[in-house]
């Protein structure tokens, strides 16, 4: 199955700063998703982004499928952005089942 | 909004007990999933169901079984709970179409086996 690697593992920011999180995957994927897990454990789907770029408010994501990576951009970070960000891709081919990276833990300080 | 509801937020069970974790989704999704999340190990897939009565094993099915008798409900069963099954259990669903492929997760059940 595919391997999903995320970097950096930890990130500490001051409120208002911008950041870029990276996700590398070992094989081509047709289903790449980004999630945010808040400090209470709830996982929220941020993007389904097999290729191209999407934006949602201060967050945007870009997947370059041919080069097997995806980036999540957070602009003007807020304390509520704190938590763990996960990317996930299908275990193989067109599988519905996702394998998750280990996550990037983001702390935004006031 | 799609809702995935897990019946319990916290559970404490004794070793050897049979444990049922329930998950219900309200958007007629074909696919439902059970993951467990452990520090240092991340999220790992236990079981996947793509239709009523249909299931596939995930990466770590040992010690677990599942039941999907109705489309909206997917149950995870720990036949004989053990302390190494203490974990956060997360249920998810998606509609399986290419229009909107994203997973929706429930809020999780933190299970402690003593």
PDB file of C-alpha atoms in Angstrom:
ATOM      1  CA  UNK A   1       0.000   0.000   0.000  1.00  0.00           C
ATOM      2  CA  UNK A   2       1.006   3.627  -0.271  1.00  0.00           C
ATOM      3  CA  UNK A   3       3.166   5.407   2.282  1.00  0.00           C
ATOM      4  CA  UNK A   4       2.151   8.882   3.415  1.00  0.00           C
ATOM      5  CA  UNK A   5       4.732  11.162   5.000  1.00  0.00           C
ATOM      6  CA  UNK A   6       3.996  14.535   6.514  1.00  0.00           C
ATOM      7  CA  UNK A   7       6.290  17.373   7.441  1.00  0.00           C
ATOM      8  CA  UNK A   8       7.051  19.049   9.693  1.00  0.00           C
ATOM      9  CA  UNK A   9       5.887  16.884  12.606  1.00  0.00           C
ATOM     10  CA  UNK A  10       5.525  19.932  14.847  1.00  0.00           C
ATOM     11  CA  UNK A  11       5.035  23.606  14.109  1.00  0.00           C
ATOM     12  CA  UNK A  12       4.695  26.551  16.490  1.00  0.00           C
ATOM     13  CA  UNK A  13       3.485  29.899  15.183  1.00  0.00           C
ATOM     14  CA  UNK A  14       2.510  33.291  16.446  1.00  0.00           C
ATOM     15  CA  UNK A  15      -1.004  34.383  15.634  1.00  0.00           C
ATOM     16  CA  UNK A  16      -1.108  36.054  12.243  1.00  0.00           C
ATOM     17  CA  UNK A  17       1.746  34.059  10.706  1.00  0.00           C
ATOM     18  CA  UNK A  18       1.460  31.954   7.564  1.00  0.00           C
ATOM     19  CA  UNK A  19       2.488  28.311   7.251  1.00  0.00           C
ATOM     20  CA  UNK A  20       2.859  25.498   4.746  1.00  0.00           C
ATOM     21  CA  UNK A  21       2.366  21.841   5.595  1.00  0.00           C
ATOM     22  CA  UNK A  22       3.584  19.149   3.248  1.00  0.00           C
ATOM     23  CA  UNK A  23       2.396  15.643   2.439  1.00  0.00           C
ATOM     24  CA  UNK A  24       4.436  13.247   0.300  1.00  0.00           C
ATOM     25  CA  UNK A  25       3.036   9.970  -0.932  1.00  0.00           C
ATOM     26  CA  UNK A  26       4.871   6.985  -2.355  1.00  0.00           C
ATOM     27  CA  UNK A  27       2.590   6.264  -5.304  1.00  0.00           C
ATOM     28  CA  UNK A  28       0.113   8.080  -7.478  1.00  0.00           C
ATOM     29  CA  UNK A  29      -3.211   8.722  -5.800  1.00  0.00           C
ATOM     30  CA  UNK A  30      -6.637   9.688  -7.071  1.00  0.00           C
ATOM     31  CA  UNK A  31      -8.039  10.572  -3.662  1.00  0.00           C
ATOM     32  CA  UNK A  32      -6.062  12.872  -1.388  1.00  0.00           C
ATOM     33  CA  UNK A  33      -7.735  14.408   1.652  1.00  0.00           C
ATOM     34  CA  UNK A  34      -6.666  16.856   4.349  1.00  0.00           C
ATOM     35  CA  UNK A  35      -8.152  16.802   7.851  1.00  0.00           C
ATOM     36  CA  UNK A  36      -7.876  18.913  10.971  1.00  0.00           C
ATOM     37  CA  UNK A  37      -8.197  17.272  14.383  1.00  0.00           C
ATOM     38  CA  UNK A  38      -9.070  19.781  17.071  1.00  0.00           C
ATOM     39  CA  UNK A  39      -7.858  19.496  20.676  1.00  0.00           C
ATOM     40  CA  UNK A  40     -11.088  17.635  21.579  1.00  0.00           C
ATOM     41  CA  UNK A  41     -10.381  14.912  19.037  1.00  0.00           C
ATOM     42  CA  UNK A  42     -12.911  15.799  16.343  1.00  0.00           C
ATOM     43  CA  UNK A  43     -11.620  15.223  12.821  1.00  0.00           C
ATOM     44  CA  UNK A  44     -12.897  17.686  10.245  1.00  0.00           C
ATOM     45  CA  UNK A  45     -12.466  17.166   6.530  1.00  0.00           C
ATOM     46  CA  UNK A  46     -10.775  20.245   5.056  1.00  0.00           C
ATOM     47  CA  UNK A  47     -10.231  19.268   1.448  1.00  0.00           C
ATOM     48  CA  UNK A  48     -10.752  16.444  -0.983  1.00  0.00           C
ATOM     49  CA  UNK A  49      -8.052  17.319  -3.499  1.00  0.00           C
ATOM     50  CA  UNK A  50      -6.761  14.633  -5.877  1.00  0.00           C
ATOM     51  CA  UNK A  51      -5.162  17.329  -8.041  1.00  0.00           C
ATOM     52  CA  UNK A  52      -5.074  21.080  -8.554  1.00  0.00           C
ATOM     53  CA  UNK A  53      -5.753  23.825  -6.054  1.00  0.00           C
ATOM     54  CA  UNK A  54      -8.678  24.575  -3.788  1.00  0.00           C
ATOM     55  CA  UNK A  55      -9.305  27.393  -1.356  1.00  0.00           C
ATOM     56  CA  UNK A  56     -11.572  27.704   1.632  1.00  0.00           C
ATOM     57  CA  UNK A  57     -11.204  30.982   3.492  1.00  0.00           C
ATOM     58  CA  UNK A  58      -7.721  31.260   4.974  1.00  0.00           C
ATOM     59  CA  UNK A  59      -6.886  27.691   3.997  1.00  0.00           C
ATOM     60  CA  UNK A  60      -5.865  26.443   0.607  1.00  0.00           C
ATOM     61  CA  UNK A  61      -4.434  23.201  -0.698  1.00  0.00           C
ATOM     62  CA  UNK A  62      -2.517  22.182  -3.780  1.00  0.00           C
ATOM     63  CA  UNK A  63      -1.867  18.646  -4.992  1.00  0.00           C
ATOM     64  CA  UNK A  64       0.696  17.915  -7.699  1.00  0.00           C
ATOM     65  CA  UNK A  65      -0.246  14.339  -8.455  1.00  0.00           C
ATOM     66  CA  UNK A  66       2.550  13.760 -10.989  1.00  0.00           C
ATOM     67  CA  UNK A  67       5.131  14.659  -8.339  1.00  0.00           C
ATOM     68  CA  UNK A  68       3.282  12.875  -5.530  1.00  0.00           C
ATOM     69  CA  UNK A  69       2.896  15.668  -3.038  1.00  0.00           C
ATOM     70  CA  UNK A  70       0.288  17.955  -1.580  1.00  0.00           C
ATOM     71  CA  UNK A  71       0.619  21.226   0.313  1.00  0.00           C
ATOM     72  CA  UNK A  72      -1.733  22.818   2.814  1.00  0.00           C
ATOM     73  CA  UNK A  73      -1.398  26.575   3.282  1.00  0.00           C
ATOM     74  CA  UNK A  74      -2.695  28.381   6.338  1.00  0.00           C
ATOM     75  CA  UNK A  75      -2.663  32.149   6.139  1.00  0.00           C
ATOM     76  CA  UNK A  76      -3.085  34.642   8.986  1.00  0.00           C
ATOM     77  CA  UNK A  77      -3.192  31.812  11.503  1.00  0.00           C
ATOM     78  CA  UNK A  78      -5.490  31.993  14.515  1.00  0.00           C
ATOM     79  CA  UNK A  79      -5.364  30.169  17.841  1.00  0.00           C
ATOM     80  CA  UNK A  80      -8.349  28.104  16.704  1.00  0.00           C
ATOM     81  CA  UNK A  81      -6.173  26.642  13.946  1.00  0.00           C
ATOM     82  CA  UNK A  82      -4.243  24.714  16.585  1.00  0.00           C
ATOM     83  CA  UNK A  83      -4.506  20.947  16.466  1.00  0.00           C
ATOM     84  CA  UNK A  84      -3.186  18.163  14.282  1.00  0.00           C
ATOM     85  CA  UNK A  85      -3.390  18.215  10.504  1.00  0.00           C
ATOM     86  CA  UNK A  86      -3.534  14.909   8.666  1.00  0.00           C
ATOM     87  CA  UNK A  87      -3.330  14.047   5.023  1.00  0.00           C
ATOM     88  CA  UNK A  88      -4.585  10.717   3.745  1.00  0.00           C
ATOM     89  CA  UNK A  89      -4.524   8.786   0.491  1.00  0.00           C
ATOM     90  CA  UNK A  90      -6.068   5.533  -0.733  1.00  0.00           C
ATOM     91  CA  UNK A  91      -4.384   2.315   0.345  1.00  0.00           C
ATOM     92  CA  UNK A  92      -4.078   1.326  -3.301  1.00  0.00           C
ATOM     93  CA  UNK A  93      -5.432   2.351  -6.670  1.00  0.00           C
ATOM     94  CA  UNK A  94      -9.048   3.437  -6.478  1.00  0.00           C
ATOM     95  CA  UNK A  95      -9.578   2.033  -3.010  1.00  0.00           C
ATOM     96  CA  UNK A  96     -12.120   3.693  -0.767  1.00  0.00           C
ATOM     97  CA  UNK A  97      -9.904   2.933   2.217  1.00  0.00           C
ATOM     98  CA  UNK A  98      -7.541   5.676   3.334  1.00  0.00           C
ATOM     99  CA  UNK A  99      -4.130   5.482   4.918  1.00  0.00           C
ATOM    100  CA  UNK A 100      -3.216   8.457   7.073  1.00  0.00           C
ATOM    101  CA  UNK A 101       0.054  10.232   7.625  1.00  0.00           C
ATOM    102  CA  UNK A 102       1.326  10.722  11.166  1.00  0.00           C
ATOM    103  CA  UNK A 103       0.191  14.323  11.164  1.00  0.00           C
ATOM    104  CA  UNK A 104       1.588  17.800  11.764  1.00  0.00           C
ATOM    105  CA  UNK A 105       0.877  19.200  15.210  1.00  0.00           C
ATOM    106  CA  UNK A 106       0.275  22.939  14.915  1.00  0.00           C
ATOM    107  CA  UNK A 107       0.306  25.265  17.901  1.00  0.00           C
ATOM    108  CA  UNK A 108      -0.708  28.881  17.326  1.00  0.00           C
ATOM    109  CA  UNK A 109       0.172  31.170  20.209  1.00  0.00           C
ATOM    110  CA  UNK A 110      -1.682  34.454  20.878  1.00  0.00           C
TER     111      UNK A 110
ATOM    112  CA  UNK B   1     -24.620  18.816   7.077  1.00  0.00           C
ATOM    113  CA  UNK B   2     -23.720  15.160   7.157  1.00  0.00           C
ATOM    114  CA  UNK B   3     -23.750  13.825  10.633  1.00  0.00           C
ATOM    115  CA  UNK B   4     -21.926  10.794  11.915  1.00  0.00           C
ATOM    116  CA  UNK B   5     -22.945  10.003  15.457  1.00  0.00           C
ATOM    117  CA  UNK B   6     -21.088   7.693  17.776  1.00  0.00           C
ATOM    118  CA  UNK B   7     -23.175   6.487  20.658  1.00  0.00           C
ATOM    119  CA  UNK B   8     -20.684   7.044  23.467  1.00  0.00           C
ATOM    120  CA  UNK B   9     -17.953   9.618  24.004  1.00  0.00           C
ATOM    121  CA  UNK B  10     -16.280   7.695  26.828  1.00  0.00           C
ATOM    122  CA  UNK B  11     -16.542   4.030  27.801  1.00  0.00           C
ATOM    123  CA  UNK B  12     -14.885   1.995  30.514  1.00  0.00           C
ATOM    124  CA  UNK B  13     -15.116  -1.781  30.192  1.00  0.00           C
ATOM    125  CA  UNK B  14     -13.612  -4.757  31.952  1.00  0.00           C
ATOM    126  CA  UNK B  15     -11.239  -7.255  30.386  1.00  0.00           C
ATOM    127  CA  UNK B  16     -13.178 -10.083  28.762  1.00  0.00           C
ATOM    128  CA  UNK B  17     -16.387  -8.126  28.254  1.00  0.00           C
ATOM    129  CA  UNK B  18     -18.112  -8.028  24.895  1.00  0.00           C
ATOM    130  CA  UNK B  19     -18.209  -4.405  23.769  1.00  0.00           C
ATOM    131  CA  UNK B  20     -20.383  -2.787  21.134  1.00  0.00           C
ATOM    132  CA  UNK B  21     -19.477   0.582  19.592  1.00  0.00           C
ATOM    133  CA  UNK B  22     -22.275   2.065  17.530  1.00  0.00           C
ATOM    134  CA  UNK B  23     -22.074   4.515  14.644  1.00  0.00           C
ATOM    135  CA  UNK B  24     -24.970   6.067  12.733  1.00  0.00           C
ATOM    136  CA  UNK B  25     -24.841   8.351   9.692  1.00  0.00           C
ATOM    137  CA  UNK B  26     -27.761  10.321   8.327  1.00  0.00           C
ATOM    138  CA  UNK B  27     -26.814  10.928   4.670  1.00  0.00           C
ATOM    139  CA  UNK B  28     -27.414   7.573   3.012  1.00  0.00           C
ATOM    140  CA  UNK B  29     -23.679   6.952   2.502  1.00  0.00           C
ATOM    141  CA  UNK B  30     -22.676   3.591   1.051  1.00  0.00           C
ATOM    142  CA  UNK B  31     -19.290   3.450   2.745  1.00  0.00           C
ATOM    143  CA  UNK B  32     -18.558   3.335   6.450  1.00  0.00           C
ATOM    144  CA  UNK B  33     -15.285   2.832   8.283  1.00  0.00           C
ATOM    145  CA  UNK B  34     -13.903   2.113  11.722  1.00  0.00           C
ATOM    146  CA  UNK B  35     -10.458   3.437  12.676  1.00  0.00           C
ATOM    147  CA  UNK B  36      -8.555   3.429  15.913  1.00  0.00           C
ATOM    148  CA  UNK B  37      -6.122   6.181  16.867  1.00  0.00           C
ATOM    149  CA  UNK B  38      -3.176   5.660  19.179  1.00  0.00           C
ATOM    150  CA  UNK B  39      -0.318   8.013  20.095  1.00  0.00           C
ATOM    151  CA  UNK B  40       2.665   7.414  17.863  1.00  0.00           C
ATOM    152  CA  UNK B  41       0.751   5.025  15.600  1.00  0.00           C
ATOM    153  CA  UNK B  42      -1.759   7.422  14.065  1.00  0.00           C
ATOM    154  CA  UNK B  43      -5.043   6.289  12.581  1.00  0.00           C
ATOM    155  CA  UNK B  44      -5.320   2.681  11.506  1.00  0.00           C
ATOM    156  CA  UNK B  45      -8.217   1.086   9.663  1.00  0.00           C
ATOM    157  CA  UNK B  46      -9.980  -1.763  11.446  1.00  0.00           C
ATOM    158  CA  UNK B  47     -12.873  -2.526   9.094  1.00  0.00           C
ATOM    159  CA  UNK B  48     -14.637  -1.042   6.099  1.00  0.00           C
ATOM    160  CA  UNK B  49     -18.183  -1.651   4.857  1.00  0.00           C
ATOM    161  CA  UNK B  50     -19.283  -0.716   1.337  1.00  0.00           C
ATOM    162  CA  UNK B  51     -22.897  -1.853   1.604  1.00  0.00           C
ATOM    163  CA  UNK B  52     -25.361  -3.538   3.927  1.00  0.00           C
ATOM    164  CA  UNK B  53     -23.917  -6.845   5.147  1.00  0.00           C
ATOM    165  CA  UNK B  54     -20.715  -6.238   3.131  1.00  0.00           C
ATOM    166  CA  UNK B  55     -17.385  -5.700   4.833  1.00  0.00           C
ATOM    167  CA  UNK B  56     -13.656  -5.785   4.258  1.00  0.00           C
ATOM    168  CA  UNK B  57     -10.878  -6.160   6.758  1.00  0.00           C
ATOM    169  CA  UNK B  58      -8.595  -3.243   7.276  1.00  0.00           C
ATOM    170  CA  UNK B  59      -5.031  -3.244   8.587  1.00  0.00           C
ATOM    171  CA  UNK B  60      -5.776  -4.393  12.149  1.00  0.00           C
ATOM    172  CA  UNK B  61      -8.977  -6.511  12.262  1.00  0.00           C
ATOM    173  CA  UNK B  62      -7.756  -9.010  14.863  1.00  0.00           C
ATOM    174  CA  UNK B  63      -9.943  -9.039  17.962  1.00  0.00           C
ATOM    175  CA  UNK B  64     -12.724  -7.094  16.247  1.00  0.00           C
ATOM    176  CA  UNK B  65     -15.816  -7.861  14.208  1.00  0.00           C
ATOM    177  CA  UNK B  66     -18.400  -5.606  12.604  1.00  0.00           C
ATOM    178  CA  UNK B  67     -22.068  -5.608  11.750  1.00  0.00           C
ATOM    179  CA  UNK B  68     -23.976  -3.624   9.166  1.00  0.00           C
ATOM    180  CA  UNK B  69     -27.597  -4.707   9.065  1.00  0.00           C
ATOM    181  CA  UNK B  70     -28.909  -1.289   7.977  1.00  0.00           C
ATOM    182  CA  UNK B  71     -27.284   1.208   5.665  1.00  0.00           C
ATOM    183  CA  UNK B  72     -27.102   3.960   8.261  1.00  0.00           C
ATOM    184  CA  UNK B  73     -25.606   1.910  11.101  1.00  0.00           C
ATOM    185  CA  UNK B  74     -22.183   0.316  11.434  1.00  0.00           C
ATOM    186  CA  UNK B  75     -21.263  -1.435  14.654  1.00  0.00           C
ATOM    187  CA  UNK B  76     -17.831  -2.404  15.892  1.00  0.00           C
ATOM    188  CA  UNK B  77     -17.704  -5.384  18.229  1.00  0.00           C
ATOM    189  CA  UNK B  78     -14.901  -6.310  20.567  1.00  0.00           C
ATOM    190  CA  UNK B  79     -15.615  -9.976  21.198  1.00  0.00           C
ATOM    191  CA  UNK B  80     -13.542 -10.159  24.384  1.00  0.00           C
ATOM    192  CA  UNK B  81     -12.071  -6.810  25.335  1.00  0.00           C
ATOM    193  CA  UNK B  82      -8.413  -6.660  26.249  1.00  0.00           C
ATOM    194  CA  UNK B  83      -6.297  -3.868  27.692  1.00  0.00           C
ATOM    195  CA  UNK B  84      -4.443  -3.428  24.389  1.00  0.00           C
ATOM    196  CA  UNK B  85      -7.746  -2.357  22.856  1.00  0.00           C
ATOM    197  CA  UNK B  86      -7.773   0.770  24.997  1.00  0.00           C
ATOM    198  CA  UNK B  87      -7.851   3.479  22.355  1.00  0.00           C
ATOM    199  CA  UNK B  88      -9.783   6.235  20.610  1.00  0.00           C
ATOM    200  CA  UNK B  89     -12.217   4.708  18.092  1.00  0.00           C
ATOM    201  CA  UNK B  90     -13.345   6.820  15.166  1.00  0.00           C
ATOM    202  CA  UNK B  91     -16.168   6.055  12.756  1.00  0.00           C
ATOM    203  CA  UNK B  92     -16.373   7.677   9.320  1.00  0.00           C
ATOM    204  CA  UNK B  93     -18.566   7.568   6.247  1.00  0.00           C
ATOM    205  CA  UNK B  94     -18.487   8.802   2.656  1.00  0.00           C
ATOM    206  CA  UNK B  95     -20.789   8.644  -0.320  1.00  0.00           C
ATOM    207  CA  UNK B  96     -18.351   6.902  -2.640  1.00  0.00           C
ATOM    208  CA  UNK B  97     -19.092   9.133  -5.606  1.00  0.00           C
ATOM    209  CA  UNK B  98     -16.449  11.223  -7.273  1.00  0.00           C
ATOM    210  CA  UNK B  99     -18.500  14.357  -6.762  1.00  0.00           C
ATOM    211  CA  UNK B 100     -17.830  14.445  -3.066  1.00  0.00           C
ATOM    212  CA  UNK B 101     -15.416  11.835  -1.893  1.00  0.00           C
ATOM    213  CA  UNK B 102     -14.529  13.284   1.459  1.00  0.00           C
ATOM    214  CA  UNK B 103     -14.828  11.348   4.676  1.00  0.00           C
ATOM    215  CA  UNK B 104     -16.984  12.621   7.507  1.00  0.00           C
ATOM    216  CA  UNK B 105     -15.924  11.492  10.961  1.00  0.00           C
ATOM    217  CA  UNK B 106     -17.860  11.057  14.163  1.00  0.00           C
ATOM    218  CA  UNK B 107     -16.587  12.667  17.348  1.00  0.00           C
ATOM    219  CA  UNK B 108     -14.948   9.466  18.559  1.00  0.00           C
ATOM    220  CA  UNK B 109     -15.314   7.024  21.433  1.00  0.00           C
ATOM    221  CA  UNK B 110     -12.520   6.857  23.949  1.00  0.00           C
ATOM    222  CA  UNK B 111     -12.529   3.299  25.242  1.00  0.00           C
ATOM    223  CA  UNK B 112     -10.639   2.226  28.328  1.00  0.00           C
ATOM    224  CA  UNK B 113     -10.379  -1.480  29.105  1.00  0.00           C
ATOM    225  CA  UNK B 114      -9.413  -2.213  32.705  1.00  0.00           C
TER     226      UNK B 114
END
